[in-house]
PDB file of N, CA, C and O in Angstrom:
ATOM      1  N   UNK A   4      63.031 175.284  88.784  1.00 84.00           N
ATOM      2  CA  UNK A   4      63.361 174.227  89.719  1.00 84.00           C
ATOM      3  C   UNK A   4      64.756 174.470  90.292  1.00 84.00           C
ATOM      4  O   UNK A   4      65.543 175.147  89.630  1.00 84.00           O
ATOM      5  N   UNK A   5      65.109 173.985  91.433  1.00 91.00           N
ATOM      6  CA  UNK A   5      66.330 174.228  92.449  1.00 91.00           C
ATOM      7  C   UNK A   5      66.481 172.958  92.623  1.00 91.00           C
ATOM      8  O   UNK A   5      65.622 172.218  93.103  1.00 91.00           O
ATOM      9  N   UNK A   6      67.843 172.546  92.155  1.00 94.00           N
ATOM     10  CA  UNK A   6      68.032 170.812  92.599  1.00 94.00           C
ATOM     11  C   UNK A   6      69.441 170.940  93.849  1.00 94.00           C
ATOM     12  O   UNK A   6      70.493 171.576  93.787  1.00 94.00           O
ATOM     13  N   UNK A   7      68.970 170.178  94.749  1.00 94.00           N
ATOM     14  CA  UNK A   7      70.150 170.212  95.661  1.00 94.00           C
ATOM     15  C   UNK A   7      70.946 168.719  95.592  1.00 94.00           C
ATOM     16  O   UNK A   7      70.347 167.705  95.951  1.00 94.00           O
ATOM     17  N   UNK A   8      72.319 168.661  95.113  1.00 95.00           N
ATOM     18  CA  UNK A   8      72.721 167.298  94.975  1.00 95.00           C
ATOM     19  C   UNK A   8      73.872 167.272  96.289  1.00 95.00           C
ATOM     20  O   UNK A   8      74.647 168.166  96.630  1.00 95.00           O
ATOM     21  N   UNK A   9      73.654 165.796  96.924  1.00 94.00           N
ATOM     22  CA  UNK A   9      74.673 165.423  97.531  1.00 94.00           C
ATOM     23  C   UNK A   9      75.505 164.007  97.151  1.00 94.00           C
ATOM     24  O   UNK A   9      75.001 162.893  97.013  1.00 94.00           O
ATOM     25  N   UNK A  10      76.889 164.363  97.025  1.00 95.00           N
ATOM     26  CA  UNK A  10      77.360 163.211  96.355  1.00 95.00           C
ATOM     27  C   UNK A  10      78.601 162.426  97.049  1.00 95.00           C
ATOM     28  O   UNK A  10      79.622 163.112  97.102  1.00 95.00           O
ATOM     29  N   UNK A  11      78.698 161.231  97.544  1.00 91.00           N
ATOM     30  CA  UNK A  11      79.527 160.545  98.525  1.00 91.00           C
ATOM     31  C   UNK A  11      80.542 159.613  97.934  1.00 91.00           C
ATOM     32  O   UNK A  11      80.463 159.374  96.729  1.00 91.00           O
ATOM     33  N   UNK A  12      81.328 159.155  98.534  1.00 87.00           N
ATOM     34  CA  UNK A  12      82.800 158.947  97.889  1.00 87.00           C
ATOM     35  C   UNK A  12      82.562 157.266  98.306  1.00 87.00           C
ATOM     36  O   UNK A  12      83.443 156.665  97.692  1.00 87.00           O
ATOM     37  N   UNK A  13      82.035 156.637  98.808  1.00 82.00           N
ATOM     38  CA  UNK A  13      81.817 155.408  99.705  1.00 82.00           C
ATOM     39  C   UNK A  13      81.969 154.220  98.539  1.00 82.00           C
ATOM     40  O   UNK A  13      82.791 154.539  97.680  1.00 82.00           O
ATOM     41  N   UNK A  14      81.697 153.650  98.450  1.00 82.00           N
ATOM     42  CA  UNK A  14      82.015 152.123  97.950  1.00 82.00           C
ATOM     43  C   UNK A  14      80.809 151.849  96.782  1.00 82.00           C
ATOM     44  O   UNK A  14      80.707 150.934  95.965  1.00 82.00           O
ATOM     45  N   UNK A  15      80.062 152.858  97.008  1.00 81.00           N
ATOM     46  CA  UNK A  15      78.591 152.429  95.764  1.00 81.00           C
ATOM     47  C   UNK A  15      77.590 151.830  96.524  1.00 81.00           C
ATOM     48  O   UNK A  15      77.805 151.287  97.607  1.00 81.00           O
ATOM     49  N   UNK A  16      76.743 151.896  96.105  1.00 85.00           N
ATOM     50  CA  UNK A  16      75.172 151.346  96.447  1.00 85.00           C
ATOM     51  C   UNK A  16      74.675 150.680  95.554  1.00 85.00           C
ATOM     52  O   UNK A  16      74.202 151.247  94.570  1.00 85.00           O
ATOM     53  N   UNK A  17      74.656 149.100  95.698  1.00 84.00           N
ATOM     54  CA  UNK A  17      73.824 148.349  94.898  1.00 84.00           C
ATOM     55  C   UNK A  17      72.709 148.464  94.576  1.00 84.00           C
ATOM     56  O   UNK A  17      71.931 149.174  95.212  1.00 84.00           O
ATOM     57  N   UNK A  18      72.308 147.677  93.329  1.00 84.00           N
ATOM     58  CA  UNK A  18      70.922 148.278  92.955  1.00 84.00           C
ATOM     59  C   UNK A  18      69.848 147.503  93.572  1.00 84.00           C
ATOM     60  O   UNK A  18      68.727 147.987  93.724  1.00 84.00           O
ATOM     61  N   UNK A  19      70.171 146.242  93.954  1.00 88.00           N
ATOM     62  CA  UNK A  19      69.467 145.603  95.248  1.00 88.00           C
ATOM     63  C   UNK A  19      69.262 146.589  96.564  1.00 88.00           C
ATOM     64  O   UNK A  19      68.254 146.646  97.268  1.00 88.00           O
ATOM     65  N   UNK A  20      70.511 147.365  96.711  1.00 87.00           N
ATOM     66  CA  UNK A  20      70.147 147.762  97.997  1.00 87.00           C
ATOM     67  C   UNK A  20      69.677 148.817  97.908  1.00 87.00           C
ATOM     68  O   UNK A  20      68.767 149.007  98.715  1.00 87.00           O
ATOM     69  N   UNK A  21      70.011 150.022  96.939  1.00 86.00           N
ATOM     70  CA  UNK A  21      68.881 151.057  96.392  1.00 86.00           C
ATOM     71  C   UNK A  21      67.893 151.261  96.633  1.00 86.00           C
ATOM     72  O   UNK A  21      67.303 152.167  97.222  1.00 86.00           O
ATOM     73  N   UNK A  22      67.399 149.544  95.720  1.00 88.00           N
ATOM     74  CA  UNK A  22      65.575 149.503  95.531  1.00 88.00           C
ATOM     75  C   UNK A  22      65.080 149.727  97.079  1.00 88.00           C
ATOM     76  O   UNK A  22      63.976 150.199  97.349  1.00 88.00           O
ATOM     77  N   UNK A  23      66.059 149.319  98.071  1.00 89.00           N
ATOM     78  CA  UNK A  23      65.446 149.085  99.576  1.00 89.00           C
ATOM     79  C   UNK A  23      65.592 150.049 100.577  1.00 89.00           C
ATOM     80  O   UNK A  23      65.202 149.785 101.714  1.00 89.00           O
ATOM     81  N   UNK A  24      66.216 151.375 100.254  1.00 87.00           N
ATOM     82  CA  UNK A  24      66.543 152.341 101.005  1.00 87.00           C
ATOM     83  C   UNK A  24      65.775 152.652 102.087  1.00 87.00           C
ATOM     84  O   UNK A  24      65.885 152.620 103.313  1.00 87.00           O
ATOM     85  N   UNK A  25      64.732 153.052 101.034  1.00 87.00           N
ATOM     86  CA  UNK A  25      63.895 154.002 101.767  1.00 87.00           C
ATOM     87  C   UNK A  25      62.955 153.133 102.542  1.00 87.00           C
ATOM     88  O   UNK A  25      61.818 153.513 102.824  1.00 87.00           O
ATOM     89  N   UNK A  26      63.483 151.845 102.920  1.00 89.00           N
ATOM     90  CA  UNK A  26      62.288 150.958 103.446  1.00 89.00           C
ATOM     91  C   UNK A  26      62.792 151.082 104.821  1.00 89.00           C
ATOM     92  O   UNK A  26      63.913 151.261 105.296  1.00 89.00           O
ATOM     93  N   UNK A  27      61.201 150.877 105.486  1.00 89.00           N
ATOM     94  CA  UNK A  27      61.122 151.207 107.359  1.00 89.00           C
ATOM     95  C   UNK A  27      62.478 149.525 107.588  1.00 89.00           C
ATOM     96  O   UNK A  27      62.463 148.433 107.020  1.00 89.00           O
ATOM     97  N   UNK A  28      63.499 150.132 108.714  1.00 88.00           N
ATOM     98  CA  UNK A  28      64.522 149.156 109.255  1.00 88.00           C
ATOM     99  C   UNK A  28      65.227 148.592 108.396  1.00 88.00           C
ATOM    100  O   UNK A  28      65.806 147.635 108.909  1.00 88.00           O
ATOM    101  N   UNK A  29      65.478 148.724 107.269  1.00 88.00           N
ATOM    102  CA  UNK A  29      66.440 148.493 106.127  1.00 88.00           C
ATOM    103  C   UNK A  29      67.780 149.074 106.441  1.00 88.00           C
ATOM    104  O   UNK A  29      68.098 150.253 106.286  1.00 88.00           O
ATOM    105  N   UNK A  30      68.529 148.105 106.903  1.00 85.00           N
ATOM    106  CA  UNK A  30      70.262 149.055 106.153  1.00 85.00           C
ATOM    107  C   UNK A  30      71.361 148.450 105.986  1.00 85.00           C
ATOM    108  O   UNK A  30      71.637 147.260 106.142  1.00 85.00           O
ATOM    109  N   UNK A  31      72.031 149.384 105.636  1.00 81.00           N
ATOM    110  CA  UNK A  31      73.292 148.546 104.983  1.00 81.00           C
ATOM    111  C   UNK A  31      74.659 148.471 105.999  1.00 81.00           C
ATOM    112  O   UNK A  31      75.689 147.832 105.786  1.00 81.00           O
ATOM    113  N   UNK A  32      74.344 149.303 107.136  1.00 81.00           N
ATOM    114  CA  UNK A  32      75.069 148.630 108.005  1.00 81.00           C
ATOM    115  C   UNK A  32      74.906 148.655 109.423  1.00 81.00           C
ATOM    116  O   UNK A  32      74.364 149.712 109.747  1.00 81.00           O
ATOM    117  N   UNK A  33      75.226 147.706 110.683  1.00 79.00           N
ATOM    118  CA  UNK A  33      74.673 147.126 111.550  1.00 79.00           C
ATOM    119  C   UNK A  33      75.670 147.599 112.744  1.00 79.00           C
ATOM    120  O   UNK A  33      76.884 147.460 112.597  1.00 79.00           O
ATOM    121  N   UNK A  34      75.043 148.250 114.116  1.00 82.00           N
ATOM    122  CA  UNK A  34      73.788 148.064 114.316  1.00 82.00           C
ATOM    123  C   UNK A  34      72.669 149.057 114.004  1.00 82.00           C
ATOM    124  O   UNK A  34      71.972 149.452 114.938  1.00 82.00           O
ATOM    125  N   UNK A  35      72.449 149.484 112.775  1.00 79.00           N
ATOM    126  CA  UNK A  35      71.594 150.805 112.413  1.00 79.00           C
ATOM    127  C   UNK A  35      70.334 150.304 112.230  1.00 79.00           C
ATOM    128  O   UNK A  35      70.069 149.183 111.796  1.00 79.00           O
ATOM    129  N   UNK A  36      69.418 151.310 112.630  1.00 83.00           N
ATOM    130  CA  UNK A  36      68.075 151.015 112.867  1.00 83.00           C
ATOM    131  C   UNK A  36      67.191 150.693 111.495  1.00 83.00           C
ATOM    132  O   UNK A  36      66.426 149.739 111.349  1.00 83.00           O
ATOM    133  N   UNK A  37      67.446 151.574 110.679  1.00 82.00           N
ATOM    134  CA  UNK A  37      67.529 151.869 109.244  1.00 82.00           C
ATOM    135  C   UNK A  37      66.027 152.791 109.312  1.00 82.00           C
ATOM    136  O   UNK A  37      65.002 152.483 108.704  1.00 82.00           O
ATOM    137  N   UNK A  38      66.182 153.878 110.130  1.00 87.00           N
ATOM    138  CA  UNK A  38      64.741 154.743 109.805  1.00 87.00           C
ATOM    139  C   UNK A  38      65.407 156.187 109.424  1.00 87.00           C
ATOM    140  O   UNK A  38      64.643 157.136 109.247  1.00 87.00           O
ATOM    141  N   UNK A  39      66.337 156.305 109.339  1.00 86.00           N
ATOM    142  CA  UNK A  39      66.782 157.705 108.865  1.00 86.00           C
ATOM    143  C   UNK A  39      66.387 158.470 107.279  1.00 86.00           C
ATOM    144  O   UNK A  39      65.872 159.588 107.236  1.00 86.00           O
ATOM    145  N   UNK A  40      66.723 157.665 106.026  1.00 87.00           N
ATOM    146  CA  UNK A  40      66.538 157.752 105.127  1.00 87.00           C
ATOM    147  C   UNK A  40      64.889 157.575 104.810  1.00 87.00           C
ATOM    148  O   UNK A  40      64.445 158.465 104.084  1.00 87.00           O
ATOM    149  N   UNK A  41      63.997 156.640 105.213  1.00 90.00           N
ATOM    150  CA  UNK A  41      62.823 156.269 105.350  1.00 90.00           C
ATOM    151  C   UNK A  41      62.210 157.933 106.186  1.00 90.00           C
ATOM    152  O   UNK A  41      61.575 158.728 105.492  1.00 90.00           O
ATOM    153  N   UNK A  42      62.401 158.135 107.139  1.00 93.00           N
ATOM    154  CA  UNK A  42      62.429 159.335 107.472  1.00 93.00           C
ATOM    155  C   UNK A  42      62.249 160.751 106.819  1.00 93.00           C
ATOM    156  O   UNK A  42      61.375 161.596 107.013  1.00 93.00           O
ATOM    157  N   UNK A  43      63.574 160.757 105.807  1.00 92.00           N
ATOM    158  CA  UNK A  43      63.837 162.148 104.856  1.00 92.00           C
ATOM    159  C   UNK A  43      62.689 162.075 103.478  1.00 92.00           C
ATOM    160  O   UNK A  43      61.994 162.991 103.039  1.00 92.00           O
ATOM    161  N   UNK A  44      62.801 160.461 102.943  1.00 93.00           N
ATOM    162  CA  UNK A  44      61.794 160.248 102.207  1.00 93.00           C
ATOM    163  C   UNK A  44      60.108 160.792 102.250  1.00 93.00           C
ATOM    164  O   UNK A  44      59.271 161.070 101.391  1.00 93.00           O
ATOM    165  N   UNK A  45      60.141 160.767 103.750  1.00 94.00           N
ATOM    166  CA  UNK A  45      58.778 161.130 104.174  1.00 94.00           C
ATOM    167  C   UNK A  45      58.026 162.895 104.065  1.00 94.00           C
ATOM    168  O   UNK A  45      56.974 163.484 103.816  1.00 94.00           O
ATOM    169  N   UNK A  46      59.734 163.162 104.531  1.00 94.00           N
ATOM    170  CA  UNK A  46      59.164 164.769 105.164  1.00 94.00           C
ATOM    171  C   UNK A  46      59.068 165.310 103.394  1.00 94.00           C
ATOM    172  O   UNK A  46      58.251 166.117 102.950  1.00 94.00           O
ATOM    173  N   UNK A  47      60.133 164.607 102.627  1.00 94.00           N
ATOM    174  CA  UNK A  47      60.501 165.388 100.976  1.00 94.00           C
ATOM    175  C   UNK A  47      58.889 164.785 100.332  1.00 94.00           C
ATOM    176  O   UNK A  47      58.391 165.542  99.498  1.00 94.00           O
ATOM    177  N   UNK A  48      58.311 163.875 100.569  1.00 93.00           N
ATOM    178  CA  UNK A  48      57.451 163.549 100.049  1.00 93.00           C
ATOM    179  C   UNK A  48      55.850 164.572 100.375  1.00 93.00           C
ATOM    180  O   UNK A  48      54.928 164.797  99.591  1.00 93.00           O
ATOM    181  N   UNK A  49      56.056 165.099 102.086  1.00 93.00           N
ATOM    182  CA  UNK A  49      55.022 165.522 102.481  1.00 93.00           C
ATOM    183  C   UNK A  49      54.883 167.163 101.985  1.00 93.00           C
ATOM    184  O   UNK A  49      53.896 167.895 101.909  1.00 93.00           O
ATOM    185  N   UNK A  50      56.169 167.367 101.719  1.00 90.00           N
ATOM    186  CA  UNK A  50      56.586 168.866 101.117  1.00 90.00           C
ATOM    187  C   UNK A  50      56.416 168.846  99.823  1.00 90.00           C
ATOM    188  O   UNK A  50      56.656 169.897  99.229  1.00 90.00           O
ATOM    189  N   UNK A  51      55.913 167.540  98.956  1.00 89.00           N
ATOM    190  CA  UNK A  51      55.867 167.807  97.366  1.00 89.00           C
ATOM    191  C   UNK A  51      57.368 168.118  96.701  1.00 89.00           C
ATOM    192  O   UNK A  51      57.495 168.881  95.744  1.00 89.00           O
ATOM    193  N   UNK A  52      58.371 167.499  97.269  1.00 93.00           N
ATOM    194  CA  UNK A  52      59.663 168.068  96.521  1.00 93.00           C
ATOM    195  C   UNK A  52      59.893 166.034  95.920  1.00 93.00           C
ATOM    196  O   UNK A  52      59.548 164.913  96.293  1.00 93.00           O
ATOM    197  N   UNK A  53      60.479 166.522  95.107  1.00 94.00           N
ATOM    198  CA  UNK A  53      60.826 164.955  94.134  1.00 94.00           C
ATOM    199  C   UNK A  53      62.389 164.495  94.345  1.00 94.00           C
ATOM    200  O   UNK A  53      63.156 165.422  94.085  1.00 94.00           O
ATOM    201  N   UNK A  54      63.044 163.282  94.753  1.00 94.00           N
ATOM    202  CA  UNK A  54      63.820 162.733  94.770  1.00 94.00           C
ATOM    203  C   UNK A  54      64.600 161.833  94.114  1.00 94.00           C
ATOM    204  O   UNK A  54      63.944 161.455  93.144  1.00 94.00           O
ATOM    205  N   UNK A  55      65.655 161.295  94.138  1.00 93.00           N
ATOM    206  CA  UNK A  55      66.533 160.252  93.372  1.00 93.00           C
ATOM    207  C   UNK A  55      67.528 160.071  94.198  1.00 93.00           C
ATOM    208  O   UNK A  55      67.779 160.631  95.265  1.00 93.00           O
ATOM    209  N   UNK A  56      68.355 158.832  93.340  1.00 90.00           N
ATOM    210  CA  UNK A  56      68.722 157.643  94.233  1.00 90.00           C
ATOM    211  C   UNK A  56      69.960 157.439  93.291  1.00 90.00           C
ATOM    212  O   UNK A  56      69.488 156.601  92.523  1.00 90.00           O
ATOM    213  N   UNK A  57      71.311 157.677  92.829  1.00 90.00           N
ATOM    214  CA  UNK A  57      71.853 156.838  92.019  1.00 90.00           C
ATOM    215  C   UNK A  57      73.066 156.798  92.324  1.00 90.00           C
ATOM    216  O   UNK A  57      73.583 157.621  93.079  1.00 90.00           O
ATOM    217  N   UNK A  58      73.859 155.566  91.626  1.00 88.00           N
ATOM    218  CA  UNK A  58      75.066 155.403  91.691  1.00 88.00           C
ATOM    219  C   UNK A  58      75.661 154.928  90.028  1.00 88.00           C
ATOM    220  O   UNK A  58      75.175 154.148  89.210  1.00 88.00           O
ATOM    221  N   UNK A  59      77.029 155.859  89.978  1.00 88.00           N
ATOM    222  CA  UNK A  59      77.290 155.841  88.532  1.00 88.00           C
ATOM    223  C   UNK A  59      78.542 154.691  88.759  1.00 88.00           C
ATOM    224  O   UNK A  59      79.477 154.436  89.518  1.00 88.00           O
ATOM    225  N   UNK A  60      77.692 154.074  87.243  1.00 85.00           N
ATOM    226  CA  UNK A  60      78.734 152.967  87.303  1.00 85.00           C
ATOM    227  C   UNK A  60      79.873 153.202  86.645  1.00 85.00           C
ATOM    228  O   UNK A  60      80.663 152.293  86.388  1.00 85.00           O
ATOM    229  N   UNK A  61      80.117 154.737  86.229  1.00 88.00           N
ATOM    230  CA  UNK A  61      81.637 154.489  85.647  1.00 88.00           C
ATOM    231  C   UNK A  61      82.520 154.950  87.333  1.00 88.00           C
ATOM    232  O   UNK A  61      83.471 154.346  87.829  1.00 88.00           O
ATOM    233  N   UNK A  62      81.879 156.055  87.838  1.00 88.00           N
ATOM    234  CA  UNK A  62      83.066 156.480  89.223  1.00 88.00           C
ATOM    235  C   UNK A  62      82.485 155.771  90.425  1.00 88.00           C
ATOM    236  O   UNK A  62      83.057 155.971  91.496  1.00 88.00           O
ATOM    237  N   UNK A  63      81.256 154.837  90.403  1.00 85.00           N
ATOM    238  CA  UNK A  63      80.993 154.601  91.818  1.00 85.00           C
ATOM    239  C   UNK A  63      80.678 155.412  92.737  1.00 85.00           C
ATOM    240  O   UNK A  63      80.850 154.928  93.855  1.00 85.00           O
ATOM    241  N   UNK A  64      80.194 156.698  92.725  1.00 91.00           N
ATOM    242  CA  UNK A  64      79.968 157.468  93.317  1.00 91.00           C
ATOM    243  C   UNK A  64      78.615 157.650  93.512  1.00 91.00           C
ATOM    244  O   UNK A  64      78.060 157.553  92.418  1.00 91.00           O
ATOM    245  N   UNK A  65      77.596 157.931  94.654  1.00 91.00           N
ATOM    246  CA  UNK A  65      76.192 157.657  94.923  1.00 91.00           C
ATOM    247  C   UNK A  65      76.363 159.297  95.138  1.00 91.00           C
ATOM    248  O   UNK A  65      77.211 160.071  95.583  1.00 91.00           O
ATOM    249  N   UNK A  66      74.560 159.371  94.339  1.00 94.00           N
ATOM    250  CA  UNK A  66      74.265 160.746  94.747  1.00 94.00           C
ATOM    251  C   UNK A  66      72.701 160.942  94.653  1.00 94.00           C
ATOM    252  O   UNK A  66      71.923 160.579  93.771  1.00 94.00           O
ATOM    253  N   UNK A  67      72.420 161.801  96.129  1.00 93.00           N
ATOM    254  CA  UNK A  67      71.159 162.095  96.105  1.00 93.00           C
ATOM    255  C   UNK A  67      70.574 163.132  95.708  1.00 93.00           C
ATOM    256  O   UNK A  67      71.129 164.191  96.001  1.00 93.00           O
ATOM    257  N   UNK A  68      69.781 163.173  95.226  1.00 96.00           N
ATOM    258  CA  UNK A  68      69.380 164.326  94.421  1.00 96.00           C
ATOM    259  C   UNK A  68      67.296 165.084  94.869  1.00 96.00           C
ATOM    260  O   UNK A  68      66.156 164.624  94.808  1.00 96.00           O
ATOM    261  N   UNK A  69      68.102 166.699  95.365  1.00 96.00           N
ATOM    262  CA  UNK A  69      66.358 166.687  95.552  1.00 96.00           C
ATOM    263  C   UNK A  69      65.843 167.637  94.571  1.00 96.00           C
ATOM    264  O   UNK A  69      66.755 168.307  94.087  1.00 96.00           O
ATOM    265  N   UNK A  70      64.804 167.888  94.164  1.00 94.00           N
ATOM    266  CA  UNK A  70      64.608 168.557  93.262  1.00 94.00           C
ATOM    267  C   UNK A  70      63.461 169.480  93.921  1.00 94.00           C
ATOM    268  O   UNK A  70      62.399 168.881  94.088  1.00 94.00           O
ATOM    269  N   UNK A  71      63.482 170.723  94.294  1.00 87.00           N
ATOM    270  CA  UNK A  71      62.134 171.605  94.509  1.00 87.00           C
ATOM    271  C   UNK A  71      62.293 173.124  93.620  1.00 87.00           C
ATOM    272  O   UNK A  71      63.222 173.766  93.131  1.00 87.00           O
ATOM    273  N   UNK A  72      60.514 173.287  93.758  1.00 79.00           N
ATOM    274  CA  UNK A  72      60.287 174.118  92.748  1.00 79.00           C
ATOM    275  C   UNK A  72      60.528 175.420  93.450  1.00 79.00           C
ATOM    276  O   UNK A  72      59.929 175.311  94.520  1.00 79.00           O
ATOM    277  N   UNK A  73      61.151 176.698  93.387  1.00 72.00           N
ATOM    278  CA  UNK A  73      61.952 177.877  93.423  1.00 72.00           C
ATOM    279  C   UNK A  73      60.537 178.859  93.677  1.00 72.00           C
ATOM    280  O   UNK A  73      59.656 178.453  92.919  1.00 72.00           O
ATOM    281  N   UNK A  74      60.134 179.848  94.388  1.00 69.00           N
ATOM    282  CA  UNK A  74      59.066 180.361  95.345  1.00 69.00           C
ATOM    283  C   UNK A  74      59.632 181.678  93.394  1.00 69.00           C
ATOM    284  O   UNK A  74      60.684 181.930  92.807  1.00 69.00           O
ATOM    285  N   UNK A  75      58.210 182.041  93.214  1.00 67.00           N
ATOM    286  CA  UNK A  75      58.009 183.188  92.604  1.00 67.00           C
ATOM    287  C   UNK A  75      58.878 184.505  93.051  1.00 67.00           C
ATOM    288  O   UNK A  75      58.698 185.584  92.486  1.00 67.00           O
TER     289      UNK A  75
END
């Protein structure tokens, strides 16, 4: 497996707002459409690669994480 992590310095992501990311017009800030993430969810989903969502509560730091499997 090949995990690609991206990790952002921003203020944290609640776990209310987490649960709602990936939802069609959801976001956390305005005036954003909220289909971007809903979007990436889609194409990583249609490719069979597995995802995550977290934010650590000791540094506050959110990170996405993709995970795909590495070609023979």
């Amino acid at each position: 497996m090949c995990r690609l992590t991206v990790t952002d310095n921003g203020k944290g992501i609640s776990e209310n707002a987490a649960s709602k990311l990936f939802t069609p017009f959801f976001s956390t800030k305005q005036p954003d459409r909220g289909l971007g993430l809903m979007l990436i969810a889609d194409i990583l989903r249609a490719h069979h690669f597995r995802f995550s969502l977290s934010t650590s509560t000791d540094t506050r730091l959110t990170s996405f994480a993709i995970l795909m499997k590495t070609l023979p």
